[in-house]
PDB file of C-alpha atoms in Angstrom:
ATOM      1  CA  UNK A   1     -14.891   8.143 -43.444  1.00 63.00           C
ATOM      2  CA  UNK A   2     -18.624   8.450 -42.825  1.00 72.00           C
ATOM      3  CA  UNK A   3     -18.173  10.228 -39.491  1.00 77.00           C
ATOM      4  CA  UNK A   4     -15.590  12.565 -41.014  1.00 79.00           C
ATOM      5  CA  UNK A   5     -17.882  13.487 -43.899  1.00 79.00           C
ATOM      6  CA  UNK A   6     -20.761  14.034 -41.485  1.00 80.00           C
ATOM      7  CA  UNK A   7     -18.610  16.392 -39.413  1.00 81.00           C
ATOM      8  CA  UNK A   8     -17.546  18.288 -42.540  1.00 81.00           C
ATOM      9  CA  UNK A   9     -21.170  18.545 -43.679  1.00 84.00           C
ATOM     10  CA  UNK A  10     -22.088  20.279 -40.400  1.00 79.00           C
ATOM     11  CA  UNK A  11     -19.083  22.609 -40.562  1.00 84.00           C
ATOM     12  CA  UNK A  12     -18.830  26.111 -41.927  1.00 90.00           C
ATOM     13  CA  UNK A  13     -16.458  26.898 -44.770  1.00 91.00           C
ATOM     14  CA  UNK A  14     -13.563  27.824 -42.456  1.00 91.00           C
ATOM     15  CA  UNK A  15     -13.677  24.642 -40.392  1.00 92.00           C
ATOM     16  CA  UNK A  16     -14.505  22.507 -43.412  1.00 93.00           C
ATOM     17  CA  UNK A  17     -11.299  23.663 -45.097  1.00 93.00           C
ATOM     18  CA  UNK A  18      -9.237  22.589 -42.072  1.00 94.00           C
ATOM     19  CA  UNK A  19     -10.920  19.171 -41.930  1.00 93.00           C
ATOM     20  CA  UNK A  20     -10.387  18.565 -45.636  1.00 93.00           C
ATOM     21  CA  UNK A  21      -6.745  19.587 -45.192  1.00 93.00           C
ATOM     22  CA  UNK A  22      -6.385  17.072 -42.366  1.00 94.00           C
ATOM     23  CA  UNK A  23      -7.755  14.218 -44.463  1.00 91.00           C
ATOM     24  CA  UNK A  24      -5.349  15.203 -47.214  1.00 91.00           C
ATOM     25  CA  UNK A  25      -2.419  15.000 -44.788  1.00 90.00           C
ATOM     26  CA  UNK A  26      -3.455  11.891 -42.882  1.00 88.00           C
ATOM     27  CA  UNK A  27      -6.380   9.970 -44.347  1.00 86.00           C
ATOM     28  CA  UNK A  28      -6.605   7.654 -41.332  1.00 89.00           C
ATOM     29  CA  UNK A  29      -7.320  10.489 -38.926  1.00 92.00           C
ATOM     30  CA  UNK A  30     -10.477  10.059 -36.870  1.00 93.00           C
ATOM     31  CA  UNK A  31     -12.876  12.982 -37.230  1.00 93.00           C
ATOM     32  CA  UNK A  32     -16.187  13.112 -35.409  1.00 92.00           C
ATOM     33  CA  UNK A  33     -18.799  15.652 -34.443  1.00 90.00           C
ATOM     34  CA  UNK A  34     -18.918  16.103 -30.665  1.00 88.00           C
ATOM     35  CA  UNK A  35     -22.297  17.826 -30.367  1.00 79.00           C
ATOM     36  CA  UNK A  36     -25.010  19.280 -32.605  1.00 73.00           C
ATOM     37  CA  UNK A  37     -25.310  22.557 -30.678  1.00 79.00           C
ATOM     38  CA  UNK A  38     -21.785  23.946 -30.637  1.00 82.00           C
ATOM     39  CA  UNK A  39     -20.786  21.728 -33.579  1.00 87.00           C
ATOM     40  CA  UNK A  40     -17.308  21.163 -32.130  1.00 92.00           C
ATOM     41  CA  UNK A  41     -15.281  18.555 -33.961  1.00 94.00           C
ATOM     42  CA  UNK A  42     -12.736  16.144 -32.465  1.00 95.00           C
ATOM     43  CA  UNK A  43      -9.788  15.110 -34.626  1.00 95.00           C
ATOM     44  CA  UNK A  44      -7.431  12.305 -33.606  1.00 96.00           C
ATOM     45  CA  UNK A  45      -4.290  12.132 -35.741  1.00 95.00           C
ATOM     46  CA  UNK A  46      -1.936   9.125 -35.478  1.00 94.00           C
ATOM     47  CA  UNK A  47       1.772   9.932 -35.273  1.00 93.00           C
ATOM     48  CA  UNK A  48       3.920   7.242 -36.858  1.00 89.00           C
ATOM     49  CA  UNK A  49       7.534   6.326 -37.303  1.00 81.00           C
ATOM     50  CA  UNK A  50       9.302   3.544 -39.179  1.00 71.00           C
ATOM     51  CA  UNK A  51       8.873   0.273 -37.308  1.00 57.00           C
ATOM     52  CA  UNK A  52      12.595  -0.390 -37.503  1.00 53.00           C
ATOM     53  CA  UNK A  53      13.342   2.659 -35.347  1.00 51.00           C
ATOM     54  CA  UNK A  54      11.747   1.561 -32.085  1.00 46.00           C
ATOM     55  CA  UNK A  55      13.018   3.779 -29.313  1.00 46.00           C
ATOM     56  CA  UNK A  56      14.444   2.475 -26.114  1.00 43.00           C
ATOM     57  CA  UNK A  57      16.374  -0.445 -24.819  1.00 40.00           C
ATOM     58  CA  UNK A  58      14.116  -2.022 -22.252  1.00 40.00           C
ATOM     59  CA  UNK A  59      11.023  -4.149 -22.015  1.00 36.00           C
ATOM     60  CA  UNK A  60       8.729  -1.137 -21.919  1.00 43.00           C
ATOM     61  CA  UNK A  61       9.857   0.244 -25.245  1.00 43.00           C
ATOM     62  CA  UNK A  62       9.808  -3.217 -26.851  1.00 40.00           C
ATOM     63  CA  UNK A  63       6.276  -3.759 -25.633  1.00 43.00           C
ATOM     64  CA  UNK A  64       5.255  -0.362 -26.949  1.00 43.00           C
ATOM     65  CA  UNK A  65       6.751  -1.051 -30.358  1.00 40.00           C
ATOM     66  CA  UNK A  66       5.085  -4.438 -30.598  1.00 41.00           C
ATOM     67  CA  UNK A  67       1.663  -3.075 -29.706  1.00 44.00           C
ATOM     68  CA  UNK A  68       2.008  -0.194 -32.141  1.00 40.00           C
ATOM     69  CA  UNK A  69       3.158  -2.389 -34.999  1.00 37.00           C
ATOM     70  CA  UNK A  70       0.233  -4.672 -34.394  1.00 39.00           C
ATOM     71  CA  UNK A  71      -2.141  -1.732 -34.642  1.00 44.00           C
ATOM     72  CA  UNK A  72      -0.615  -0.471 -37.850  1.00 43.00           C
ATOM     73  CA  UNK A  73       1.104  -3.468 -39.391  1.00 40.00           C
ATOM     74  CA  UNK A  74      -0.287  -2.787 -42.850  1.00 38.00           C
ATOM     75  CA  UNK A  75       1.868   0.298 -43.223  1.00 53.00           C
ATOM     76  CA  UNK A  76       4.963  -1.187 -41.623  1.00 61.00           C
ATOM     77  CA  UNK A  77       5.070   1.806 -39.286  1.00 76.00           C
ATOM     78  CA  UNK A  78       4.395   2.037 -35.592  1.00 83.00           C
ATOM     79  CA  UNK A  79       2.037   4.490 -33.959  1.00 88.00           C
ATOM     80  CA  UNK A  80       3.911   6.291 -31.179  1.00 89.00           C
ATOM     81  CA  UNK A  81       1.192   8.707 -30.150  1.00 93.00           C
ATOM     82  CA  UNK A  82      -1.830  10.722 -31.220  1.00 96.00           C
ATOM     83  CA  UNK A  83      -2.445  14.413 -31.741  1.00 97.00           C
ATOM     84  CA  UNK A  84      -5.905  15.336 -30.493  1.00 97.00           C
ATOM     85  CA  UNK A  85      -7.547  18.567 -31.618  1.00 97.00           C
ATOM     86  CA  UNK A  86     -10.952  19.898 -30.573  1.00 96.00           C
ATOM     87  CA  UNK A  87     -11.956  22.427 -33.245  1.00 95.00           C
ATOM     88  CA  UNK A  88     -14.764  24.919 -32.850  1.00 93.00           C
ATOM     89  CA  UNK A  89     -16.550  26.410 -35.847  1.00 93.00           C
ATOM     90  CA  UNK A  90     -14.681  29.729 -35.732  1.00 93.00           C
ATOM     91  CA  UNK A  91     -11.327  28.171 -34.755  1.00 94.00           C
ATOM     92  CA  UNK A  92     -10.945  30.639 -31.885  1.00 94.00           C
ATOM     93  CA  UNK A  93     -11.045  28.156 -28.981  1.00 93.00           C
ATOM     94  CA  UNK A  94      -9.139  25.190 -30.394  1.00 96.00           C
ATOM     95  CA  UNK A  95      -7.775  22.739 -27.829  1.00 96.00           C
ATOM     96  CA  UNK A  96      -4.783  20.557 -28.644  1.00 97.00           C
ATOM     97  CA  UNK A  97      -3.065  17.744 -26.775  1.00 97.00           C
ATOM     98  CA  UNK A  98      -0.721  14.822 -27.325  1.00 96.00           C
ATOM     99  CA  UNK A  99      -1.637  11.359 -26.106  1.00 95.00           C
ATOM    100  CA  UNK A 100       0.969   8.648 -25.605  1.00 93.00           C
ATOM    101  CA  UNK A 101       0.845   4.984 -24.588  1.00 90.00           C
ATOM    102  CA  UNK A 102       1.515   4.488 -20.884  1.00 89.00           C
ATOM    103  CA  UNK A 103       4.762   2.737 -21.778  1.00 81.00           C
ATOM    104  CA  UNK A 104       6.276   5.984 -23.123  1.00 82.00           C
ATOM    105  CA  UNK A 105       8.174   7.678 -20.287  1.00 80.00           C
ATOM    106  CA  UNK A 106       7.701  11.358 -19.460  1.00 83.00           C
ATOM    107  CA  UNK A 107      11.206  12.154 -20.705  1.00 79.00           C
ATOM    108  CA  UNK A 108      10.234  11.050 -24.217  1.00 82.00           C
ATOM    109  CA  UNK A 109       6.974  12.987 -24.408  1.00 89.00           C
ATOM    110  CA  UNK A 110       7.076  16.162 -26.462  1.00 90.00           C
ATOM    111  CA  UNK A 111       4.942  19.084 -25.299  1.00 92.00           C
ATOM    112  CA  UNK A 112       2.047  19.876 -27.587  1.00 94.00           C
ATOM    113  CA  UNK A 113       2.096  23.464 -28.885  1.00 94.00           C
ATOM    114  CA  UNK A 114      -1.026  25.571 -28.719  1.00 95.00           C
ATOM    115  CA  UNK A 115      -3.219  26.654 -31.603  1.00 95.00           C
ATOM    116  CA  UNK A 116      -2.907  30.367 -32.421  1.00 94.00           C
ATOM    117  CA  UNK A 117      -6.248  31.647 -33.743  1.00 92.00           C
ATOM    118  CA  UNK A 118      -5.829  33.370 -37.075  1.00 90.00           C
ATOM    119  CA  UNK A 119      -2.243  32.160 -37.528  1.00 92.00           C
ATOM    120  CA  UNK A 120      -2.497  28.384 -37.306  1.00 93.00           C
ATOM    121  CA  UNK A 121      -3.752  26.008 -39.962  1.00 95.00           C
ATOM    122  CA  UNK A 122      -3.937  22.226 -40.008  1.00 95.00           C
ATOM    123  CA  UNK A 123      -1.702  21.873 -43.063  1.00 94.00           C
ATOM    124  CA  UNK A 124       1.311  23.301 -41.190  1.00 95.00           C
ATOM    125  CA  UNK A 125       0.331  22.574 -37.571  1.00 96.00           C
ATOM    126  CA  UNK A 126       0.029  18.782 -37.925  1.00 96.00           C
ATOM    127  CA  UNK A 127       3.420  18.239 -39.644  1.00 95.00           C
ATOM    128  CA  UNK A 128       5.072  20.540 -37.103  1.00 95.00           C
ATOM    129  CA  UNK A 129       3.692  18.542 -34.157  1.00 96.00           C
ATOM    130  CA  UNK A 130       4.582  15.242 -35.807  1.00 94.00           C
ATOM    131  CA  UNK A 131       8.137  16.464 -36.354  1.00 92.00           C
ATOM    132  CA  UNK A 132       8.436  17.599 -32.747  1.00 91.00           C
ATOM    133  CA  UNK A 133       7.334  14.196 -31.436  1.00 92.00           C
ATOM    134  CA  UNK A 134       9.662  12.297 -33.769  1.00 90.00           C
ATOM    135  CA  UNK A 135      12.644  14.488 -32.898  1.00 87.00           C
ATOM    136  CA  UNK A 136      12.106  13.729 -29.218  1.00 85.00           C
ATOM    137  CA  UNK A 137      12.109  10.007 -29.930  1.00 81.00           C
ATOM    138  CA  UNK A 138      15.040  10.158 -32.350  1.00 83.00           C
ATOM    139  CA  UNK A 139      17.144  12.012 -29.783  1.00 84.00           C
ATOM    140  CA  UNK A 140      17.070   8.895 -27.615  1.00 83.00           C
ATOM    141  CA  UNK A 141      18.020   6.771 -30.616  1.00 84.00           C
ATOM    142  CA  UNK A 142      21.107   8.980 -31.014  1.00 88.00           C
ATOM    143  CA  UNK A 143      22.050   8.571 -27.352  1.00 90.00           C
ATOM    144  CA  UNK A 144      21.561   4.824 -27.587  1.00 90.00           C
ATOM    145  CA  UNK A 145      23.818   4.585 -30.645  1.00 91.00           C
ATOM    146  CA  UNK A 146      26.504   6.769 -29.032  1.00 92.00           C
ATOM    147  CA  UNK A 147      26.663   4.620 -25.896  1.00 93.00           C
ATOM    148  CA  UNK A 148      26.632   1.462 -27.996  1.00 92.00           C
ATOM    149  CA  UNK A 149      29.695   2.673 -29.916  1.00 93.00           C
ATOM    150  CA  UNK A 150      31.502   3.548 -26.679  1.00 92.00           C
ATOM    151  CA  UNK A 151      30.669   0.127 -25.253  1.00 92.00           C
ATOM    152  CA  UNK A 152      32.328  -1.503 -28.244  1.00 92.00           C
ATOM    153  CA  UNK A 153      35.482   0.584 -27.855  1.00 90.00           C
ATOM    154  CA  UNK A 154      35.770   0.644 -24.059  1.00 90.00           C
ATOM    155  CA  UNK A 155      34.969  -1.627 -21.143  1.00 91.00           C
ATOM    156  CA  UNK A 156      31.451  -0.756 -19.959  1.00 93.00           C
ATOM    157  CA  UNK A 157      30.824  -0.790 -16.219  1.00 92.00           C
ATOM    158  CA  UNK A 158      27.304   0.588 -16.300  1.00 92.00           C
ATOM    159  CA  UNK A 159      25.006   1.703 -19.127  1.00 92.00           C
ATOM    160  CA  UNK A 160      21.611   3.322 -18.646  1.00 90.00           C
ATOM    161  CA  UNK A 161      19.481   1.000 -20.792  1.00 86.00           C
ATOM    162  CA  UNK A 162      16.227   2.875 -20.122  1.00 82.00           C
ATOM    163  CA  UNK A 163      16.900   6.428 -21.296  1.00 83.00           C
ATOM    164  CA  UNK A 164      20.579   6.198 -22.336  1.00 90.00           C
ATOM    165  CA  UNK A 165      21.521   9.338 -20.419  1.00 90.00           C
ATOM    166  CA  UNK A 166      24.533   8.075 -18.470  1.00 91.00           C
ATOM    167  CA  UNK A 167      27.141   5.375 -18.463  1.00 94.00           C
ATOM    168  CA  UNK A 168      30.510   4.497 -16.975  1.00 95.00           C
ATOM    169  CA  UNK A 169      33.508   2.916 -18.710  1.00 94.00           C
ATOM    170  CA  UNK A 170      36.873   1.581 -17.656  1.00 92.00           C
ATOM    171  CA  UNK A 171      39.923   2.803 -19.584  1.00 90.00           C
ATOM    172  CA  UNK A 172      43.405   1.371 -19.258  1.00 86.00           C
ATOM    173  CA  UNK A 173      45.851   4.202 -19.934  1.00 80.00           C
ATOM    174  CA  UNK A 174      48.857   1.954 -19.418  1.00 76.00           C
ATOM    175  CA  UNK A 175      49.806  -1.275 -17.666  1.00 72.00           C
ATOM    176  CA  UNK A 176      49.388   0.190 -14.173  1.00 75.00           C
ATOM    177  CA  UNK A 177      47.049   3.158 -14.499  1.00 82.00           C
ATOM    178  CA  UNK A 178      43.287   2.831 -15.060  1.00 87.00           C
ATOM    179  CA  UNK A 179      40.512   5.400 -14.962  1.00 90.00           C
ATOM    180  CA  UNK A 180      36.738   5.266 -14.858  1.00 92.00           C
ATOM    181  CA  UNK A 181      35.016   7.645 -17.251  1.00 92.00           C
ATOM    182  CA  UNK A 182      31.478   8.720 -16.347  1.00 94.00           C
ATOM    183  CA  UNK A 183      29.574   9.923 -19.426  1.00 94.00           C
ATOM    184  CA  UNK A 184      26.481  12.091 -19.038  1.00 93.00           C
ATOM    185  CA  UNK A 185      24.262  12.822 -22.039  1.00 91.00           C
ATOM    186  CA  UNK A 186      21.419  15.349 -22.016  1.00 87.00           C
ATOM    187  CA  UNK A 187      18.008  14.828 -23.657  1.00 81.00           C
ATOM    188  CA  UNK A 188      19.076  17.338 -26.339  1.00 79.00           C
ATOM    189  CA  UNK A 189      22.179  15.343 -27.364  1.00 84.00           C
ATOM    190  CA  UNK A 190      23.885  15.698 -29.846  1.00 82.00           C
ATOM    191  CA  UNK A 191      23.032  19.410 -29.978  1.00 82.00           C
ATOM    192  CA  UNK A 192      24.338  19.692 -26.412  1.00 87.00           C
ATOM    193  CA  UNK A 193      27.728  18.119 -25.810  1.00 89.00           C
ATOM    194  CA  UNK A 194      28.105  15.323 -23.236  1.00 90.00           C
ATOM    195  CA  UNK A 195      29.907  15.851 -19.976  1.00 93.00           C
ATOM    196  CA  UNK A 196      32.781  13.604 -18.874  1.00 92.00           C
ATOM    197  CA  UNK A 197      34.076  12.933 -15.373  1.00 92.00           C
ATOM    198  CA  UNK A 198      37.288  10.929 -14.910  1.00 89.00           C
ATOM    199  CA  UNK A 199      38.148   9.061 -11.736  1.00 87.00           C
ATOM    200  CA  UNK A 200      41.356   7.209 -11.029  1.00 85.00           C
ATOM    201  CA  UNK A 201      40.804   3.572 -10.119  1.00 75.00           C
ATOM    202  CA  UNK A 202      43.591   3.786  -7.526  1.00 70.00           C
ATOM    203  CA  UNK A 203      41.728   6.701  -5.912  1.00 61.00           C
ATOM    204  CA  UNK A 204      38.488   4.701  -5.787  1.00 55.00           C
ATOM    205  CA  UNK A 205      40.292   1.721  -4.249  1.00 50.00           C
ATOM    206  CA  UNK A 206      41.999   3.851  -1.632  1.00 47.00           C
TER     207      UNK A 206
END
């Protein structure tokens, strides 16, 4: 933490409090002084989730999980992104952003909220951003589990194994009548209910 302590040493009381708060929340955050004139400080905060909850069902997500676990194997948790904050001494021109591995698709990337001068502090801002990122990832886990359960109960014809947003299943209503059910899930599932479209197999054949 030499670079972090050096940055804190060059900081005024206001910024120093925020940096100390950050180290208390996430002691593996990277903190470094960007320049000796403006004394801006860059903070890079890892965002983690349990390694057993890797999102996705394709090679990209598996690759992402493997790389992340390798980078953070000691904690048994995977790094799924980083919160980057550029803090000025007066905390009036703070810049924030979220950085993700290239393997994380746009649909899974949460939008980083802005820093509100005078109202925002590290001790509540960092957990809020971490929660937002995790909720975005966990939403896909919920969609994946829902489609998995349907696939076990029905005959799957097609399942979106990348984002788990849509699938089609065959249902036999009786010995002669079959229907295809198209299931559409939104990124906000389960808060937003799925949509269902039924098509008669005899209609499709005709």
